[in-house]
Amino acid sequence: MAKILRSKYNSTGERCVDACLNYGELRYVNEDGSPISIEIPCDKYEEAASDFEDRIREGITQSAIEPKEILKRGSLTYAQAKNLANEGRIKGLDFFEIDGSVECDHILGISGSVEYALSVWNGESKNESLVKALVRAIKVYGEEFINGLDLDNTVDLTSYTRFAKNLYTTGSIVDINLYKVKNYHIDNEIHIDGLDLKEKSIKNIDLPLGIAGAFLGFIIVQVCTNYGEIINNRILSVLLNSIVMIAFGLIVIKSSRYLTDKYVKNNTQIIMEMFNEELEKVSYDNLLTEKEACIILKNITKGEVSRLLLDMKGSVNKKVSSSNIVTKETKFILDARRIVILPSEYEIKESLNRLVEAYQDKLSNEYNVNNI
C-alpha cells in the first residue's frame, strides 16, 4: 500500500518528537525532501509542538521546519491507542514494549483505522465504516492524505485535494457522524421490550397494601361508630364503610410508593454514582460503542436496578464491588469484539471516489445559484 504518512503515538510529547527526528534531522521525508506528516496522540500534541519549537529555537534541529506542518493531532489519547493495541483486535495496530510506542502501518493512520474498527464493532456495514474512516483520516492529515494514495491519471486530483482541504478546515461539509465518547448512566428505571420492570414490581404489592389499608379503614369506622350502633341506617353504614375503606386503601398505596421511592433514592444515589463513574471511565478508556455500552448496562442491571442493588447490599466495599462488576462486564464485551482487517488501498480509493462524487453532487445541487 502506498504510504507517505506516519502514525507515532508515544507516552510523552518529547518522545513523539524524538520519533520524528534522527540526529536533529527529519526521520521521514518524501522523495522531494518535503516533510512527511506524522499523527501523534491528541493529549500529547501541545506538549510535542512546544518541545519541537524549543528544539528549533535552540538550534537542535532544522530552523526552517514548522512543527504544525509535520505533527498532526490524532483523535485518540495515547492511553486509548495503547489499550486498543494491547487488545489485538485491529490488525496492523501494534504496541511496542521496548519504547512504549503505538504504531499503525496503514494509510488510514491510527485515528482512521480505529474509526473503522469502532464502526464495525457497532454493527455498521463495511462501506459505512470505510466512509467514516476516510473522513476521520482526512480530518487528521488534510490534503496530505490524498497525496499518500497512489491515484491513477483518470482521477481529478484537483477535486480530491479541494475536498480534503475543505473537510480538514471546515469539518462540516459531509453529513457523517463520527465516533464520540459518550457518558452512559444506569437509570432508576431500565426498560426492556417496552416493559418497565420497576413499575411492575411495585404494582405486584399494590393489591395486598390496598387490602391492608381498606381493613384499617374498616376498623377505624367500626371503632368510631361503636361497631355501627351510632348509625342506625344499614345502607348509610355500608356506604360509609365503603368510602373509608377505599380512601384508606388508596392512601396506603400512595404513601408506600412515596416512601419506597424516597428510600430507594436516598439509599441508592451513592451506589448509582459509583457505577456511573466506573461506566464513564471504561467507556473513555476502551472507546466503547453505543451498542456495546447498552449490552454492558443490560448485563449489569439484568434489566432491573433493584436486582443490582440487592447484589450490592452485602458488599463491604461498594466502590470496589462496583468497579469489579463493571470491569468484568467490560472485559466480556472487549473479548467479544471481532478481529478487524483494515481495508485495502483499492477499497479506500473506490470509497473515496464515491465520497468525492457525492460531495460534488451536493455542491452542484445545493450551492449552484442557477438552481435557486
Short mmCIF file of C-alpha atoms in Angstrom, two decimals:
data_model
loop_
_atom_site.label_atom_id
_atom_site.label_comp_id
_atom_site.label_asym_id
_atom_site.label_seq_id
_atom_site.Cartn_x
_atom_site.Cartn_y
_atom_site.Cartn_z
CA MET A 1 0.00 0.00 0.00
CA ALA A 2 1.35 3.43 -0.90
CA LYS A 3 2.16 5.34 2.23
CA ILE A 4 3.81 8.69 2.83
CA LEU A 5 2.07 9.24 6.17
CA ARG A 6 3.03 8.06 9.62
CA SER A 7 1.41 7.40 12.99
CA LYS A 8 3.64 7.66 16.06
CA TYR A 9 1.91 7.54 19.42
CA ASN A 10 4.29 7.89 22.37
CA SER A 11 3.81 8.37 26.10
CA THR A 12 5.16 11.95 26.14
CA GLY A 13 5.35 14.87 23.75
CA GLU A 14 9.15 14.73 23.87
CA ARG A 15 9.16 11.10 22.76
CA CYS A 16 6.75 11.94 19.94
CA VAL A 17 9.24 14.49 18.67
CA ASP A 18 12.14 12.05 19.11
CA ALA A 19 10.26 9.60 16.85
CA CYS A 20 10.14 12.27 14.14
CA LEU A 21 13.85 13.12 14.23
CA ASN A 22 17.14 11.42 13.69
CA TYR A 23 20.15 13.38 15.00
CA GLY A 24 18.22 16.61 14.59
CA GLU A 25 17.17 15.86 11.02
CA LEU A 26 13.74 14.76 9.91
CA ARG A 27 13.48 10.98 10.05
CA TYR A 28 10.69 10.76 7.45
CA VAL A 29 10.76 12.81 4.24
CA ASN A 30 9.31 12.48 0.76
CA GLU A 31 11.43 11.97 -2.34
CA ASP A 32 11.44 15.73 -2.94
CA GLY A 33 12.70 16.35 0.59
CA SER A 34 9.40 17.69 1.95
CA PRO A 35 8.42 16.51 5.46
CA ILE A 36 6.03 13.59 5.92
CA SER A 37 3.01 14.25 8.14
CA ILE A 38 3.06 12.31 11.40
CA GLU A 39 -0.04 11.68 13.51
CA ILE A 40 0.51 11.90 17.27
CA PRO A 41 -1.93 11.47 20.21
CA CYS A 42 -4.29 14.36 20.89
CA ASP A 43 -3.29 14.59 24.56
CA LYS A 44 0.42 14.93 23.68
CA TYR A 45 0.04 17.35 20.77
CA GLU A 46 0.55 20.65 22.59
CA GLU A 47 3.47 19.28 24.55
CA ALA A 48 5.08 17.89 21.39
CA ALA A 49 4.59 21.10 19.39
CA SER A 50 6.09 23.15 22.23
CA ASP A 51 9.06 20.79 22.55
CA PHE A 52 9.62 20.87 18.79
CA GLU A 53 9.63 24.68 18.78
CA ASP A 54 12.11 24.72 21.66
CA ARG A 55 14.48 22.47 19.72
CA ILE A 56 14.24 24.72 16.67
CA ARG A 57 14.85 27.82 18.76
CA GLU A 58 17.87 26.21 20.43
CA GLY A 59 19.28 25.09 17.09
CA ILE A 60 18.98 21.38 17.90
CA THR A 61 17.03 20.73 14.70
CA GLN A 62 16.35 22.46 11.37
CA SER A 63 15.20 26.05 11.74
CA ALA A 64 13.09 26.01 8.58
CA ILE A 65 10.69 23.39 9.92
CA GLU A 66 7.21 24.39 11.02
CA PRO A 67 6.04 21.83 13.66
CA LYS A 68 2.39 22.06 12.64
CA GLU A 69 3.33 21.06 9.08
CA ILE A 70 4.67 17.79 10.43
CA LEU A 71 2.74 16.99 13.60
CA LYS A 72 -0.93 16.12 13.13
CA ARG A 73 -3.30 15.90 16.07
CA GLY A 74 -4.94 12.48 16.23
CA SER A 75 -8.39 11.78 17.63
CA LEU A 76 -7.21 9.36 20.35
CA THR A 77 -5.18 9.72 23.51
CA TYR A 78 -2.02 7.69 23.99
CA ALA A 79 -3.72 5.51 26.64
CA GLN A 80 -6.71 4.78 24.40
CA ALA A 81 -4.49 3.74 21.50
CA LYS A 82 -2.35 1.61 23.81
CA ASN A 83 -5.41 -0.19 25.21
CA LEU A 84 -6.70 -0.98 21.73
CA ALA A 85 -3.28 -2.13 20.55
CA ASN A 86 -2.89 -4.43 23.54
CA GLU A 87 -6.31 -5.96 22.87
CA GLY A 88 -5.00 -7.03 19.46
CA ARG A 89 -8.35 -6.74 17.69
CA ILE A 90 -7.17 -4.38 14.95
CA LYS A 91 -4.67 -5.95 12.57
CA GLY A 92 -1.81 -3.52 11.98
CA LEU A 93 -2.23 -1.56 15.21
CA ASP A 94 0.75 -2.58 17.35
CA PHE A 95 2.22 -1.72 20.73
CA PHE A 96 6.00 -1.95 21.19
CA GLU A 97 7.19 -2.71 24.70
CA ILE A 98 10.74 -1.56 24.02
CA ASP A 99 9.81 2.13 23.87
CA GLY A 100 6.09 2.10 24.73
CA SER A 101 5.08 3.36 21.29
CA VAL A 102 1.90 2.59 19.38
CA GLU A 103 2.08 2.48 15.59
CA CYS A 104 -0.19 1.61 12.69
CA ASP A 105 1.32 0.73 9.34
CA HIS A 106 -1.70 1.75 7.30
CA ILE A 107 -2.58 4.76 5.16
CA LEU A 108 -5.62 5.48 7.38
CA GLY A 109 -3.34 6.08 10.34
CA ILE A 110 -4.28 5.25 13.91
CA SER A 111 -7.30 7.57 14.05
CA GLY A 112 -8.77 6.41 10.74
CA SER A 113 -8.10 2.74 11.47
CA VAL A 114 -9.71 2.93 14.91
CA GLU A 115 -12.69 4.82 13.48
CA TYR A 116 -13.15 1.97 11.01
CA ALA A 117 -12.95 -0.67 13.73
CA LEU A 118 -15.34 1.16 16.07
CA SER A 119 -17.92 1.45 13.32
CA VAL A 120 -17.59 -2.28 12.54
CA TRP A 121 -17.94 -3.15 16.25
CA ASN A 122 -21.05 -1.03 16.43
CA GLY A 123 -22.70 -3.21 13.76
CA GLU A 124 -22.38 -0.90 10.75
CA SER A 125 -21.58 -2.18 7.28
CA LYS A 126 -18.10 -2.27 5.81
CA ASN A 127 -18.91 0.55 3.37
CA GLU A 128 -20.32 2.77 6.12
CA SER A 129 -17.31 2.04 8.29
CA LEU A 130 -14.87 2.83 5.50
CA VAL A 131 -16.51 6.18 4.74
CA LYS A 132 -16.21 7.18 8.39
CA ALA A 133 -12.59 6.05 8.46
CA LEU A 134 -11.81 8.17 5.39
CA VAL A 135 -13.45 11.26 6.86
CA ARG A 136 -11.55 10.77 10.11
CA ALA A 137 -8.21 10.27 8.34
CA ILE A 138 -8.72 13.40 6.22
CA LYS A 139 -9.65 15.37 9.33
CA VAL A 140 -6.28 14.37 10.76
CA TYR A 141 -3.99 14.62 7.71
CA GLY A 142 -5.89 17.02 5.45
CA GLU A 143 -4.91 17.06 1.79
CA GLU A 144 -1.74 15.14 2.66
CA PHE A 145 -3.94 12.07 2.86
CA ILE A 146 -4.76 12.42 -0.85
CA ASN A 147 -1.06 12.71 -1.66
CA GLY A 148 -0.47 9.48 0.20
CA LEU A 149 -2.66 7.49 -2.18
CA ASP A 150 -1.41 6.07 -5.45
CA LEU A 151 -4.10 7.64 -7.64
CA ASP A 152 -4.15 6.99 -11.38
CA ASN A 153 -4.38 9.55 -14.16
CA THR A 154 -8.15 9.11 -14.59
CA VAL A 155 -8.81 10.81 -11.26
CA ASP A 156 -9.43 14.54 -10.99
CA LEU A 157 -6.73 15.19 -8.40
CA THR A 158 -7.82 18.82 -8.02
CA SER A 159 -11.32 17.80 -6.88
CA TYR A 160 -9.89 15.28 -4.45
CA THR A 161 -7.46 17.80 -2.98
CA ARG A 162 -10.11 20.52 -2.73
CA PHE A 163 -12.47 18.11 -0.98
CA ALA A 164 -9.81 17.07 1.54
CA LYS A 165 -8.74 20.66 2.19
CA ASN A 166 -12.32 21.83 2.79
CA LEU A 167 -13.09 18.87 5.05
CA TYR A 168 -9.89 19.46 7.03
CA THR A 169 -10.51 23.19 7.51
CA THR A 170 -14.29 23.33 7.95
CA GLY A 171 -15.12 19.81 9.17
CA SER A 172 -18.81 20.12 8.28
CA ILE A 173 -19.10 19.54 4.54
CA VAL A 174 -20.37 15.96 4.89
CA ASP A 175 -23.28 14.66 6.97
CA ILE A 176 -21.42 11.83 8.66
CA ASN A 177 -21.42 11.28 12.41
CA LEU A 178 -18.02 10.14 13.58
CA TYR A 179 -17.39 8.34 16.84
CA LYS A 180 -17.66 10.39 20.02
CA VAL A 181 -17.06 9.20 23.56
CA LYS A 182 -20.37 9.31 25.44
CA ASN A 183 -21.19 9.03 29.11
CA TYR A 184 -23.58 6.17 29.75
CA HIS A 185 -25.53 6.02 33.01
CA ILE A 186 -27.58 3.48 34.90
CA ASP A 187 -31.04 5.00 35.24
CA ASN A 188 -33.53 4.30 38.02
CA GLU A 189 -35.72 2.51 35.51
CA ILE A 190 -34.34 0.14 32.89
CA HIS A 191 -36.82 -0.60 30.09
CA ILE A 192 -36.63 -3.92 28.23
CA ASP A 193 -39.03 -4.69 25.38
CA GLY A 194 -41.20 -1.77 26.42
CA LEU A 195 -41.76 -3.15 29.92
CA ASP A 196 -40.93 -1.06 32.96
CA LEU A 197 -39.81 -3.69 35.44
CA LYS A 198 -39.65 -1.29 38.35
CA GLU A 199 -43.26 -0.29 37.88
CA LYS A 200 -44.24 -3.94 37.52
CA SER A 201 -42.55 -4.88 40.80
CA ILE A 202 -44.31 -2.05 42.63
CA LYS A 203 -47.71 -2.95 41.19
CA ASN A 204 -47.29 -6.52 42.43
CA ILE A 205 -47.58 -5.29 46.04
CA ASP A 206 -50.32 -2.71 45.40
CA LEU A 207 -53.13 -5.23 45.96
CA PRO A 208 -52.00 -6.51 49.39
CA LEU A 209 -51.24 -2.95 50.51
CA GLY A 210 -54.64 -1.78 49.31
CA ILE A 211 -56.36 -4.63 51.18
CA ALA A 212 -54.41 -3.81 54.35
CA GLY A 213 -55.36 -0.13 54.04
CA ALA A 214 -59.01 -0.97 53.45
CA PHE A 215 -59.03 -3.25 56.50
CA LEU A 216 -57.50 -0.47 58.59
CA GLY A 217 -60.21 1.94 57.37
CA PHE A 218 -62.89 -0.62 58.24
CA ILE A 219 -61.53 -0.98 61.82
CA ILE A 220 -61.42 2.80 62.27
CA VAL A 221 -65.05 3.18 61.12
CA GLN A 222 -66.15 0.41 63.46
CA VAL A 223 -64.40 1.99 66.43
CA CYS A 224 -65.69 5.47 65.66
CA THR A 225 -69.31 4.27 65.20
CA ASN A 226 -69.21 1.87 68.15
CA TYR A 227 -69.46 -1.04 65.70
CA GLY A 228 -72.36 0.57 63.87
CA GLU A 229 -74.57 1.36 66.86
CA ILE A 230 -74.27 5.12 66.36
CA ILE A 231 -75.58 4.78 62.78
CA ASN A 232 -78.94 3.10 62.73
CA ASN A 233 -79.21 3.16 58.93
CA ARG A 234 -77.62 0.00 57.46
CA ILE A 235 -77.30 1.45 53.95
CA LEU A 236 -75.57 4.55 55.29
CA SER A 237 -73.27 2.37 57.39
CA VAL A 238 -72.29 0.22 54.36
CA LEU A 239 -71.73 3.34 52.25
CA LEU A 240 -69.57 4.97 54.92
CA ASN A 241 -67.52 1.80 55.37
CA SER A 242 -67.01 1.51 51.61
CA ILE A 243 -65.88 5.11 51.18
CA VAL A 244 -63.46 4.99 54.11
CA MET A 245 -62.05 1.62 53.09
CA ILE A 246 -61.41 2.80 49.52
CA ALA A 247 -59.88 6.05 50.75
CA PHE A 248 -57.56 4.30 53.23
CA GLY A 249 -56.60 1.71 50.64
CA LEU A 250 -55.54 4.42 48.17
CA ILE A 251 -53.75 6.40 50.90
CA VAL A 252 -51.71 3.37 51.96
CA ILE A 253 -50.79 2.56 48.33
CA LYS A 254 -49.76 6.14 47.54
CA SER A 255 -47.88 6.53 50.83
CA SER A 256 -45.98 3.28 50.35
CA ARG A 257 -44.99 4.30 46.84
CA TYR A 258 -43.80 7.70 48.04
CA LEU A 259 -41.82 6.26 50.95
CA THR A 260 -40.37 3.50 48.78
CA ASP A 261 -39.25 5.92 46.09
CA LYS A 262 -37.74 8.24 48.68
CA TYR A 263 -35.96 5.39 50.43
CA VAL A 264 -34.59 3.97 47.18
CA LYS A 265 -33.45 7.39 46.02
CA ASN A 266 -31.70 8.23 49.29
CA ASN A 267 -30.04 4.85 49.72
CA THR A 268 -29.04 4.14 46.14
CA GLN A 269 -27.76 7.51 44.97
CA ILE A 270 -24.21 6.85 46.13
CA ILE A 271 -24.17 3.37 44.60
CA MET A 272 -25.55 4.67 41.31
CA GLU A 273 -22.91 7.41 41.23
CA MET A 274 -20.19 4.79 41.79
CA PHE A 275 -21.42 2.71 38.87
CA ASN A 276 -21.81 5.73 36.63
CA GLU A 277 -18.25 6.84 37.41
CA GLU A 278 -16.95 3.39 36.52
CA LEU A 279 -19.01 3.31 33.32
CA GLU A 280 -17.68 6.71 32.30
CA LYS A 281 -14.11 5.57 32.90
CA VAL A 282 -14.32 2.29 30.94
CA SER A 283 -16.23 3.98 28.11
CA TYR A 284 -13.48 6.56 27.74
CA ASP A 285 -10.51 4.22 28.21
CA ASN A 286 -11.81 1.48 25.88
CA LEU A 287 -13.78 3.62 23.40
CA LEU A 288 -16.97 1.64 23.89
CA THR A 289 -19.54 1.90 21.12
CA GLU A 290 -23.18 2.70 21.85
CA LYS A 291 -24.31 -0.89 21.33
CA GLU A 292 -21.50 -2.27 23.48
CA ALA A 293 -22.39 0.09 26.31
CA CYS A 294 -26.05 -0.97 26.11
CA ILE A 295 -25.04 -4.64 26.43
CA ILE A 296 -22.90 -3.85 29.48
CA LEU A 297 -25.73 -1.89 31.10
CA LYS A 298 -28.19 -4.68 30.43
CA ASN A 299 -25.87 -7.33 31.86
CA ILE A 300 -25.05 -5.26 34.93
CA THR A 301 -28.64 -4.50 35.84
CA LYS A 302 -30.23 -7.67 34.41
CA GLY A 303 -32.95 -5.30 33.26
CA GLU A 304 -33.79 -4.10 36.76
CA VAL A 305 -31.77 -1.83 39.00
CA SER A 306 -33.32 -3.31 42.16
CA ARG A 307 -31.58 -6.63 41.45
CA LEU A 308 -28.27 -4.84 41.14
CA LEU A 309 -28.85 -3.10 44.46
CA LEU A 310 -29.61 -6.42 46.14
CA ASP A 311 -26.32 -7.79 44.83
CA MET A 312 -24.53 -4.78 46.27
CA LYS A 313 -26.34 -4.83 49.63
CA GLY A 314 -24.00 -7.29 51.29
CA SER A 315 -20.83 -5.78 49.87
CA VAL A 316 -18.34 -4.43 52.40
CA ASN A 317 -16.58 -2.10 49.95
CA LYS A 318 -19.18 -0.95 47.45
CA LYS A 319 -16.67 1.11 45.48
CA VAL A 320 -14.51 -1.95 44.82
CA SER A 321 -17.57 -4.08 44.10
CA SER A 322 -18.97 -1.63 41.54
CA SER A 323 -15.55 -1.40 39.88
CA ASN A 324 -15.22 -5.19 39.73
CA ILE A 325 -18.70 -5.66 38.25
CA VAL A 326 -18.22 -3.02 35.54
CA THR A 327 -14.68 -4.22 34.76
CA LYS A 328 -15.83 -7.83 34.43
CA GLU A 329 -18.67 -6.99 32.05
CA THR A 330 -16.40 -4.68 30.05
CA LYS A 331 -13.82 -7.45 29.72
CA PHE A 332 -16.50 -9.74 28.30
CA ILE A 333 -17.54 -7.18 25.69
CA LEU A 334 -13.93 -6.46 24.70
CA ASP A 335 -13.24 -10.17 24.30
CA ALA A 336 -16.32 -10.42 22.07
CA ARG A 337 -15.01 -7.81 19.65
CA ARG A 338 -14.27 -9.33 16.27
CA ILE A 339 -10.81 -9.03 14.74
CA VAL A 340 -10.83 -6.23 12.19
CA ILE A 341 -8.87 -6.45 8.95
CA LEU A 342 -8.24 -2.93 7.66
CA PRO A 343 -9.36 -2.17 4.08
CA SER A 344 -7.04 -2.37 1.10
CA GLU A 345 -5.89 0.65 -0.87
CA TYR A 346 -8.19 -0.34 -3.73
CA GLU A 347 -11.20 -0.31 -1.39
CA ILE A 348 -10.07 3.02 0.04
CA LYS A 349 -9.76 4.63 -3.41
CA GLU A 350 -13.14 3.29 -4.53
CA SER A 351 -14.86 4.59 -1.40
CA LEU A 352 -13.04 7.92 -1.62
CA ASN A 353 -14.16 8.31 -5.22
CA ARG A 354 -17.80 7.80 -4.21
CA LEU A 355 -17.39 10.23 -1.33
CA VAL A 356 -15.91 12.95 -3.56
CA GLU A 357 -18.58 12.41 -6.21
CA ALA A 358 -21.32 12.75 -3.57
CA TYR A 359 -19.70 15.96 -2.39
CA GLN A 360 -19.52 17.33 -5.96
CA ASP A 361 -23.20 16.49 -6.48
CA LYS A 362 -24.05 18.30 -3.26
CA LEU A 363 -22.18 21.39 -4.44
CA SER A 364 -23.96 21.26 -7.79
CA ASN A 365 -27.42 20.92 -6.28
CA GLU A 366 -27.27 22.97 -3.09
CA TYR A 367 -24.74 25.69 -3.86
CA ASN A 368 -25.43 26.41 -7.51
CA VAL A 369 -27.21 29.77 -7.83
CA ASN A 370 -28.71 28.69 -11.13
CA ASN A 371 -30.73 26.05 -9.29
CA ILE A 372 -32.34 28.55 -6.93
#
